[in-house]
Each structure stands twice: as structure tokens, then as C-alpha cells.
PDB file of N, CA and C in Angstrom:
ATOM      1  N   UNK U   1      26.886 198.748 232.784  1.00 65.00           N
ATOM      2  CA  UNK U   1      27.512 199.716 233.252  1.00 65.00           C
ATOM      3  C   UNK U   1      29.115 199.549 233.306  1.00 65.00           C
ATOM      4  N   UNK U   2      29.450 198.445 233.562  1.00 72.00           N
ATOM      5  CA  UNK U   2      30.929 198.324 233.616  1.00 72.00           C
ATOM      6  C   UNK U   2      31.529 198.214 232.166  1.00 72.00           C
ATOM      7  N   UNK U   3      30.879 197.668 231.251  1.00 77.00           N
ATOM      8  CA  UNK U   3      31.462 197.687 229.675  1.00 77.00           C
ATOM      9  C   UNK U   3      31.309 198.897 229.227  1.00 77.00           C
ATOM     10  N   UNK U   4      29.950 199.524 229.251  1.00 84.00           N
ATOM     11  CA  UNK U   4      29.852 200.873 228.669  1.00 84.00           C
ATOM     12  C   UNK U   4      30.329 202.270 229.353  1.00 84.00           C
ATOM     13  N   UNK U   5      30.234 202.205 230.457  1.00 86.00           N
ATOM     14  CA  UNK U   5      30.844 203.426 231.412  1.00 86.00           C
ATOM     15  C   UNK U   5      32.006 203.152 232.121  1.00 86.00           C
ATOM     16  N   UNK U   6      32.642 202.058 232.070  1.00 83.00           N
ATOM     17  CA  UNK U   6      33.683 201.662 232.929  1.00 83.00           C
ATOM     18  C   UNK U   6      33.566 201.956 234.400  1.00 83.00           C
ATOM     19  N   UNK U   7      32.512 201.671 234.947  1.00 86.00           N
ATOM     20  CA  UNK U   7      32.103 201.711 236.283  1.00 86.00           C
ATOM     21  C   UNK U   7      32.283 200.553 236.860  1.00 86.00           C
ATOM     22  N   UNK U   8      32.688 200.388 238.179  1.00 87.00           N
ATOM     23  CA  UNK U   8      32.892 199.282 238.929  1.00 87.00           C
ATOM     24  C   UNK U   8      31.335 198.940 239.621  1.00 87.00           C
ATOM     25  N   UNK U   9      30.921 197.702 239.460  1.00 85.00           N
ATOM     26  CA  UNK U   9      29.642 197.349 239.997  1.00 85.00           C
ATOM     27  C   UNK U   9      29.835 196.364 241.130  1.00 85.00           C
ATOM     28  N   UNK U  10      29.211 196.536 242.389  1.00 90.00           N
ATOM     29  CA  UNK U  10      29.407 195.629 243.494  1.00 90.00           C
ATOM     30  C   UNK U  10      27.978 195.193 243.535  1.00 90.00           C
ATOM     31  N   UNK U  11      27.866 193.998 243.660  1.00 90.00           N
ATOM     32  CA  UNK U  11      26.525 193.329 244.095  1.00 90.00           C
ATOM     33  C   UNK U  11      26.850 191.918 244.960  1.00 90.00           C
ATOM     34  N   UNK U  12      25.730 191.880 245.978  1.00 92.00           N
ATOM     35  CA  UNK U  12      25.757 190.606 246.798  1.00 92.00           C
ATOM     36  C   UNK U  12      24.575 189.938 246.176  1.00 92.00           C
ATOM     37  N   UNK U  13      25.082 188.636 246.116  1.00 92.00           N
ATOM     38  CA  UNK U  13      24.179 187.531 245.482  1.00 92.00           C
ATOM     39  C   UNK U  13      24.383 186.144 246.050  1.00 92.00           C
ATOM     40  N   UNK U  14      23.425 185.605 246.524  1.00 92.00           N
ATOM     41  CA  UNK U  14      23.599 184.102 246.813  1.00 92.00           C
ATOM     42  C   UNK U  14      23.570 183.222 245.739  1.00 92.00           C
ATOM     43  N   UNK U  15      22.979 183.489 244.604  1.00 96.00           N
ATOM     44  CA  UNK U  15      22.850 182.571 243.524  1.00 96.00           C
ATOM     45  C   UNK U  15      24.037 182.463 242.685  1.00 96.00           C
ATOM     46  N   UNK U  16      24.913 181.441 242.844  1.00 97.00           N
ATOM     47  CA  UNK U  16      26.109 181.303 242.473  1.00 97.00           C
ATOM     48  C   UNK U  16      26.078 181.286 241.078  1.00 97.00           C
ATOM     49  N   UNK U  17      25.420 180.503 240.304  1.00 97.00           N
ATOM     50  CA  UNK U  17      25.347 180.467 238.845  1.00 97.00           C
ATOM     51  C   UNK U  17      25.088 181.855 238.158  1.00 97.00           C
ATOM     52  N   UNK U  18      24.080 182.554 238.969  1.00 97.00           N
ATOM     53  CA  UNK U  18      23.759 183.888 238.311  1.00 97.00           C
ATOM     54  C   UNK U  18      25.307 184.937 238.541  1.00 97.00           C
ATOM     55  N   UNK U  19      25.793 184.729 239.639  1.00 97.00           N
ATOM     56  CA  UNK U  19      27.061 185.415 239.835  1.00 97.00           C
ATOM     57  C   UNK U  19      27.976 184.979 238.905  1.00 97.00           C
ATOM     58  N   UNK U  20      28.254 183.808 238.593  1.00 97.00           N
ATOM     59  CA  UNK U  20      29.186 183.040 237.585  1.00 97.00           C
ATOM     60  C   UNK U  20      28.947 183.878 236.163  1.00 97.00           C
ATOM     61  N   UNK U  21      27.731 183.877 235.726  1.00 95.00           N
ATOM     62  CA  UNK U  21      27.418 184.475 234.343  1.00 95.00           C
ATOM     63  C   UNK U  21      27.616 185.932 234.290  1.00 95.00           C
ATOM     64  N   UNK U  22      27.504 186.745 235.417  1.00 92.00           N
ATOM     65  CA  UNK U  22      27.541 188.141 235.033  1.00 92.00           C
ATOM     66  C   UNK U  22      28.721 188.988 235.842  1.00 92.00           C
ATOM     67  N   UNK U  23      29.486 188.148 236.619  1.00 93.00           N
ATOM     68  CA  UNK U  23      30.588 188.793 237.351  1.00 93.00           C
ATOM     69  C   UNK U  23      31.931 188.264 236.662  1.00 93.00           C
ATOM     70  N   UNK U  24      32.785 189.165 236.721  1.00 92.00           N
ATOM     71  CA  UNK U  24      34.368 188.793 236.232  1.00 92.00           C
ATOM     72  C   UNK U  24      35.101 188.371 237.380  1.00 92.00           C
ATOM     73  N   UNK U  25      34.741 189.029 238.699  1.00 95.00           N
ATOM     74  CA  UNK U  25      35.563 188.672 239.871  1.00 95.00           C
ATOM     75  C   UNK U  25      34.591 188.479 240.955  1.00 95.00           C
ATOM     76  N   UNK U  26      34.790 187.413 241.858  1.00 97.00           N
ATOM     77  CA  UNK U  26      33.968 186.983 242.758  1.00 97.00           C
ATOM     78  C   UNK U  26      34.984 187.173 244.225  1.00 97.00           C
ATOM     79  N   UNK U  27      34.247 187.390 245.120  1.00 97.00           N
ATOM     80  CA  UNK U  27      34.635 187.269 246.552  1.00 97.00           C
ATOM     81  C   UNK U  27      33.764 186.426 247.416  1.00 97.00           C
ATOM     82  N   UNK U  28      34.217 185.235 247.676  1.00 97.00           N
ATOM     83  CA  UNK U  28      33.282 184.147 248.525  1.00 97.00           C
ATOM     84  C   UNK U  28      33.632 184.408 249.907  1.00 97.00           C
ATOM     85  N   UNK U  29      32.757 184.575 250.799  1.00 96.00           N
ATOM     86  CA  UNK U  29      32.908 184.648 252.102  1.00 96.00           C
ATOM     87  C   UNK U  29      32.403 183.818 253.116  1.00 96.00           C
ATOM     88  N   UNK U  30      32.896 183.536 254.233  1.00 96.00           N
ATOM     89  CA  UNK U  30      32.279 182.644 255.373  1.00 96.00           C
ATOM     90  C   UNK U  30      32.540 183.293 256.493  1.00 96.00           C
ATOM     91  N   UNK U  31      31.587 183.474 257.507  1.00 96.00           N
ATOM     92  CA  UNK U  31      31.602 184.098 258.705  1.00 96.00           C
ATOM     93  C   UNK U  31      32.195 185.377 258.658  1.00 96.00           C
ATOM     94  N   UNK U  32      31.732 186.207 257.787  1.00 95.00           N
ATOM     95  CA  UNK U  32      32.352 187.535 257.576  1.00 95.00           C
ATOM     96  C   UNK U  32      33.742 187.749 257.240  1.00 95.00           C
ATOM     97  N   UNK U  33      34.382 186.703 256.705  1.00 98.00           N
ATOM     98  CA  UNK U  33      35.872 186.654 256.296  1.00 98.00           C
ATOM     99  C   UNK U  33      35.947 186.109 254.882  1.00 98.00           C
ATOM    100  N   UNK U  34      36.939 186.561 254.198  1.00 98.00           N
ATOM    101  CA  UNK U  34      37.053 186.031 252.676  1.00 98.00           C
ATOM    102  C   UNK U  34      37.675 184.810 252.774  1.00 98.00           C
ATOM    103  N   UNK U  35      36.901 183.825 252.082  1.00 98.00           N
ATOM    104  CA  UNK U  35      37.332 182.531 251.868  1.00 98.00           C
ATOM    105  C   UNK U  35      38.162 182.342 250.536  1.00 98.00           C
ATOM    106  N   UNK U  36      37.684 182.831 249.616  1.00 98.00           N
ATOM    107  CA  UNK U  36      38.272 182.918 248.183  1.00 98.00           C
ATOM    108  C   UNK U  36      38.068 184.062 247.430  1.00 98.00           C
ATOM    109  N   UNK U  37      38.718 184.402 246.564  1.00 98.00           N
ATOM    110  CA  UNK U  37      38.503 185.462 245.624  1.00 98.00           C
ATOM    111  C   UNK U  37      39.232 185.165 244.249  1.00 98.00           C
ATOM    112  N   UNK U  38      38.621 185.619 243.345  1.00 98.00           N
ATOM    113  CA  UNK U  38      39.201 185.465 241.880  1.00 98.00           C
ATOM    114  C   UNK U  38      38.010 185.326 240.832  1.00 98.00           C
ATOM    115  N   UNK U  39      38.294 184.597 239.721  1.00 97.00           N
ATOM    116  CA  UNK U  39      37.368 184.598 238.715  1.00 97.00           C
ATOM    117  C   UNK U  39      36.337 183.368 239.175  1.00 97.00           C
ATOM    118  N   UNK U  40      35.263 183.514 238.314  1.00 97.00           N
ATOM    119  CA  UNK U  40      34.260 182.531 238.895  1.00 97.00           C
ATOM    120  C   UNK U  40      34.821 181.092 238.582  1.00 97.00           C
ATOM    121  N   UNK U  41      35.457 180.792 237.777  1.00 97.00           N
ATOM    122  CA  UNK U  41      36.030 179.538 237.513  1.00 97.00           C
ATOM    123  C   UNK U  41      36.991 179.111 238.693  1.00 97.00           C
ATOM    124  N   UNK U  42      37.759 180.012 239.154  1.00 98.00           N
ATOM    125  CA  UNK U  42      38.633 179.528 240.366  1.00 98.00           C
ATOM    126  C   UNK U  42      37.950 179.630 241.750  1.00 98.00           C
ATOM    127  N   UNK U  43      36.774 180.366 241.978  1.00 98.00           N
ATOM    128  CA  UNK U  43      36.141 180.508 243.092  1.00 98.00           C
ATOM    129  C   UNK U  43      35.256 179.387 243.312  1.00 98.00           C
ATOM    130  N   UNK U  44      34.334 179.158 242.328  1.00 98.00           N
ATOM    131  CA  UNK U  44      33.083 178.429 242.215  1.00 98.00           C
ATOM    132  C   UNK U  44      33.482 176.820 241.928  1.00 98.00           C
ATOM    133  N   UNK U  45      34.395 176.266 242.868  1.00 97.00           N
ATOM    134  CA  UNK U  45      34.719 174.869 242.861  1.00 97.00           C
ATOM    135  C   UNK U  45      33.693 174.104 243.927  1.00 97.00           C
ATOM    136  N   UNK U  46      33.474 172.872 243.598  1.00 95.00           N
ATOM    137  CA  UNK U  46      32.826 172.126 244.622  1.00 95.00           C
ATOM    138  C   UNK U  46      33.322 172.178 245.830  1.00 95.00           C
ATOM    139  N   UNK U  47      34.615 172.222 246.045  1.00 96.00           N
ATOM    140  CA  UNK U  47      35.282 172.203 247.285  1.00 96.00           C
ATOM    141  C   UNK U  47      34.996 173.394 248.204  1.00 96.00           C
ATOM    142  N   UNK U  48      35.220 174.699 247.384  1.00 98.00           N
ATOM    143  CA  UNK U  48      34.976 175.976 248.050  1.00 98.00           C
ATOM    144  C   UNK U  48      33.447 176.029 248.560  1.00 98.00           C
ATOM    145  N   UNK U  49      32.529 175.646 247.741  1.00 97.00           N
ATOM    146  CA  UNK U  49      31.160 175.759 247.898  1.00 97.00           C
ATOM    147  C   UNK U  49      30.733 174.850 248.975  1.00 97.00           C
ATOM    148  N   UNK U  50      31.167 173.730 248.982  1.00 94.00           N
ATOM    149  CA  UNK U  50      30.728 172.817 250.069  1.00 94.00           C
ATOM    150  C   UNK U  50      31.365 173.317 251.569  1.00 94.00           C
ATOM    151  N   UNK U  51      32.607 173.769 251.420  1.00 96.00           N
ATOM    152  CA  UNK U  51      33.141 174.317 252.654  1.00 96.00           C
ATOM    153  C   UNK U  51      32.369 175.549 253.203  1.00 96.00           C
ATOM    154  N   UNK U  52      32.132 176.540 252.234  1.00 96.00           N
ATOM    155  CA  UNK U  52      31.233 177.742 252.719  1.00 96.00           C
ATOM    156  C   UNK U  52      29.992 177.465 253.098  1.00 96.00           C
ATOM    157  N   UNK U  53      29.259 176.779 252.343  1.00 94.00           N
ATOM    158  CA  UNK U  53      27.698 176.562 252.422  1.00 94.00           C
ATOM    159  C   UNK U  53      27.345 175.173 253.281  1.00 94.00           C
ATOM    160  N   UNK U  54      28.325 174.567 253.430  1.00 91.00           N
ATOM    161  CA  UNK U  54      28.060 173.359 254.229  1.00 91.00           C
ATOM    162  C   UNK U  54      26.901 172.343 253.461  1.00 91.00           C
ATOM    163  N   UNK U  55      27.181 172.337 252.125  1.00 90.00           N
ATOM    164  CA  UNK U  55      26.114 171.507 251.345  1.00 90.00           C
ATOM    165  C   UNK U  55      26.854 170.936 250.213  1.00 90.00           C
ATOM    166  N   UNK U  56      26.411 169.783 249.643  1.00 90.00           N
ATOM    167  CA  UNK U  56      26.993 169.068 248.587  1.00 90.00           C
ATOM    168  C   UNK U  56      26.416 169.506 247.171  1.00 90.00           C
ATOM    169  N   UNK U  57      27.332 169.751 246.182  1.00 93.00           N
ATOM    170  CA  UNK U  57      27.018 170.418 245.056  1.00 93.00           C
ATOM    171  C   UNK U  57      27.826 169.610 243.806  1.00 93.00           C
ATOM    172  N   UNK U  58      27.294 169.800 242.861  1.00 94.00           N
ATOM    173  CA  UNK U  58      28.012 169.346 241.578  1.00 94.00           C
ATOM    174  C   UNK U  58      28.186 170.729 240.683  1.00 94.00           C
ATOM    175  N   UNK U  59      29.379 170.788 240.303  1.00 96.00           N
ATOM    176  CA  UNK U  59      29.701 172.053 239.409  1.00 96.00           C
ATOM    177  C   UNK U  59      29.996 171.527 238.067  1.00 96.00           C
ATOM    178  N   UNK U  60      29.463 171.953 236.953  1.00 97.00           N
ATOM    179  CA  UNK U  60      29.486 171.875 235.720  1.00 97.00           C
ATOM    180  C   UNK U  60      29.925 173.031 234.871  1.00 97.00           C
ATOM    181  N   UNK U  61      30.327 173.078 233.585  1.00 97.00           N
ATOM    182  CA  UNK U  61      30.446 174.335 232.835  1.00 97.00           C
ATOM    183  C   UNK U  61      29.457 174.210 231.826  1.00 97.00           C
ATOM    184  N   UNK U  62      28.983 175.589 231.798  1.00 97.00           N
ATOM    185  CA  UNK U  62      27.900 175.947 230.854  1.00 97.00           C
ATOM    186  C   UNK U  62      28.603 175.704 229.484  1.00 97.00           C
ATOM    187  N   UNK U  63      27.996 175.014 228.659  1.00 97.00           N
ATOM    188  CA  UNK U  63      28.591 174.823 227.169  1.00 97.00           C
ATOM    189  C   UNK U  63      28.527 175.977 226.275  1.00 97.00           C
ATOM    190  N   UNK U  64      27.596 176.973 226.600  1.00 97.00           N
ATOM    191  CA  UNK U  64      27.492 178.094 225.858  1.00 97.00           C
ATOM    192  C   UNK U  64      28.344 179.359 226.331  1.00 97.00           C
ATOM    193  N   UNK U  65      28.245 179.538 227.503  1.00 96.00           N
ATOM    194  CA  UNK U  65      28.853 180.740 228.144  1.00 96.00           C
ATOM    195  C   UNK U  65      30.392 180.361 228.590  1.00 96.00           C
ATOM    196  N   UNK U  66      30.496 179.110 228.882  1.00 96.00           N
ATOM    197  CA  UNK U  66      31.874 178.609 229.483  1.00 96.00           C
ATOM    198  C   UNK U  66      31.993 178.884 231.078  1.00 96.00           C
ATOM    199  N   UNK U  67      30.966 179.310 231.650  1.00 97.00           N
ATOM    200  CA  UNK U  67      30.826 179.794 233.149  1.00 97.00           C
ATOM    201  C   UNK U  67      30.349 178.603 233.961  1.00 97.00           C
ATOM    202  N   UNK U  68      30.896 178.451 235.286  1.00 98.00           N
ATOM    203  CA  UNK U  68      30.330 177.473 235.999  1.00 98.00           C
ATOM    204  C   UNK U  68      28.950 177.446 236.258  1.00 98.00           C
ATOM    205  N   UNK U  69      28.176 176.343 236.383  1.00 98.00           N
ATOM    206  CA  UNK U  69      26.895 176.274 236.804  1.00 98.00           C
ATOM    207  C   UNK U  69      26.873 175.343 238.049  1.00 98.00           C
ATOM    208  N   UNK U  70      26.225 175.750 239.153  1.00 97.00           N
ATOM    209  CA  UNK U  70      26.220 174.882 240.399  1.00 97.00           C
ATOM    210  C   UNK U  70      24.802 174.277 240.528  1.00 97.00           C
ATOM    211  N   UNK U  71      24.876 173.059 240.928  1.00 94.00           N
ATOM    212  CA  UNK U  71      23.653 172.141 240.970  1.00 94.00           C
ATOM    213  C   UNK U  71      23.772 171.471 242.503  1.00 94.00           C
ATOM    214  N   UNK U  72      22.827 172.072 243.509  1.00 92.00           N
ATOM    215  CA  UNK U  72      22.930 171.427 244.672  1.00 92.00           C
ATOM    216  C   UNK U  72      22.451 170.046 244.611  1.00 92.00           C
ATOM    217  N   UNK U  73      22.937 169.051 245.572  1.00 90.00           N
ATOM    218  CA  UNK U  73      22.412 167.711 245.621  1.00 90.00           C
ATOM    219  C   UNK U  73      21.468 167.689 246.761  1.00 90.00           C
ATOM    220  N   UNK U  74      20.424 167.288 246.639  1.00 83.00           N
ATOM    221  CA  UNK U  74      19.328 167.105 247.775  1.00 83.00           C
ATOM    222  C   UNK U  74      19.852 166.011 248.729  1.00 83.00           C
ATOM    223  N   UNK U  75      19.390 166.086 250.017  1.00 80.00           N
ATOM    224  CA  UNK U  75      19.619 165.389 250.972  1.00 80.00           C
ATOM    225  C   UNK U  75      19.022 163.849 250.602  1.00 80.00           C
ATOM    226  N   UNK U  76      17.929 163.918 249.927  1.00 82.00           N
ATOM    227  CA  UNK U  76      17.327 162.423 249.654  1.00 82.00           C
ATOM    228  C   UNK U  76      18.052 161.773 248.572  1.00 82.00           C
ATOM    229  N   UNK U  77      18.720 162.632 247.618  1.00 78.00           N
ATOM    230  CA  UNK U  77      19.552 162.110 246.658  1.00 78.00           C
ATOM    231  C   UNK U  77      20.869 161.447 247.365  1.00 78.00           C
ATOM    232  N   UNK U  78      21.278 162.248 248.279  1.00 74.00           N
ATOM    233  CA  UNK U  78      22.528 161.772 248.895  1.00 74.00           C
ATOM    234  C   UNK U  78      22.334 160.400 249.637  1.00 74.00           C
ATOM    235  N   UNK U  79      21.145 160.348 250.263  1.00 78.00           N
ATOM    236  CA  UNK U  79      20.710 158.924 251.009  1.00 78.00           C
ATOM    237  C   UNK U  79      20.641 157.810 249.864  1.00 78.00           C
ATOM    238  N   UNK U  80      20.011 158.099 248.827  1.00 79.00           N
ATOM    239  CA  UNK U  80      19.961 157.276 247.738  1.00 79.00           C
ATOM    240  C   UNK U  80      21.111 156.615 247.108  1.00 79.00           C
ATOM    241  N   UNK U  81      22.249 157.831 247.024  1.00 74.00           N
ATOM    242  CA  UNK U  81      23.589 157.295 246.644  1.00 74.00           C
ATOM    243  C   UNK U  81      24.344 156.475 247.574  1.00 74.00           C
ATOM    244  N   UNK U  82      23.943 156.668 248.785  1.00 76.00           N
ATOM    245  CA  UNK U  82      24.793 156.242 249.948  1.00 76.00           C
ATOM    246  C   UNK U  82      24.219 154.701 250.196  1.00 76.00           C
ATOM    247  N   UNK U  83      23.213 154.347 249.761  1.00 63.00           N
ATOM    248  CA  UNK U  83      22.424 153.034 250.067  1.00 63.00           C
ATOM    249  C   UNK U  83      23.318 151.911 249.575  1.00 63.00           C
ATOM    250  N   UNK U  84      23.397 150.887 250.272  1.00 59.00           N
ATOM    251  CA  UNK U  84      24.287 149.632 249.981  1.00 59.00           C
ATOM    252  C   UNK U  84      23.577 148.838 248.889  1.00 59.00           C
TER     253      UNK U  84
END
């Protein structure tokens, strides 16, 4: 719709990788307030995601689209990584 009819499209989505692939502009919110806004590359950093969602993630760049891909890190994996 945006490309063909020049209409703005607003969607609410919690799948951050999906949002990165299809959205030109993101608004990340926490507790009803804007935490960050801008391009997917500027908004979807591990620091922002960990702060807003209180979870550990790894963010990589999709080699085909050039957009961020978000990988949550499981609690079990974190325990394995923190083992002496």
C-alpha cells in the first residue's frame, strides 16, 4: 500500500525481525512511552531490545536484505555461558 498508493501503514507487532523486514520506520515503546524511534537499524540494537524487553538477544544483519535479525538467547544458554 505504501509503495503503490503512497498510503501510510501503521501496525503493531512484537516480532522484531518481521518489523525490520517490512517497516521503514519503527517506534519502540516501554511502559506506554516512546523509548526509541527511527530506522530498523537504529532502533533494533541489542541494547535497546534488552532494555525494553528485559531479555538477552543477539542482533545480526540479514545478508540478503541488510535488515536486522533478532535472536533471543535462552536462559539455559545463558547459564551454560556463565559456567566456570
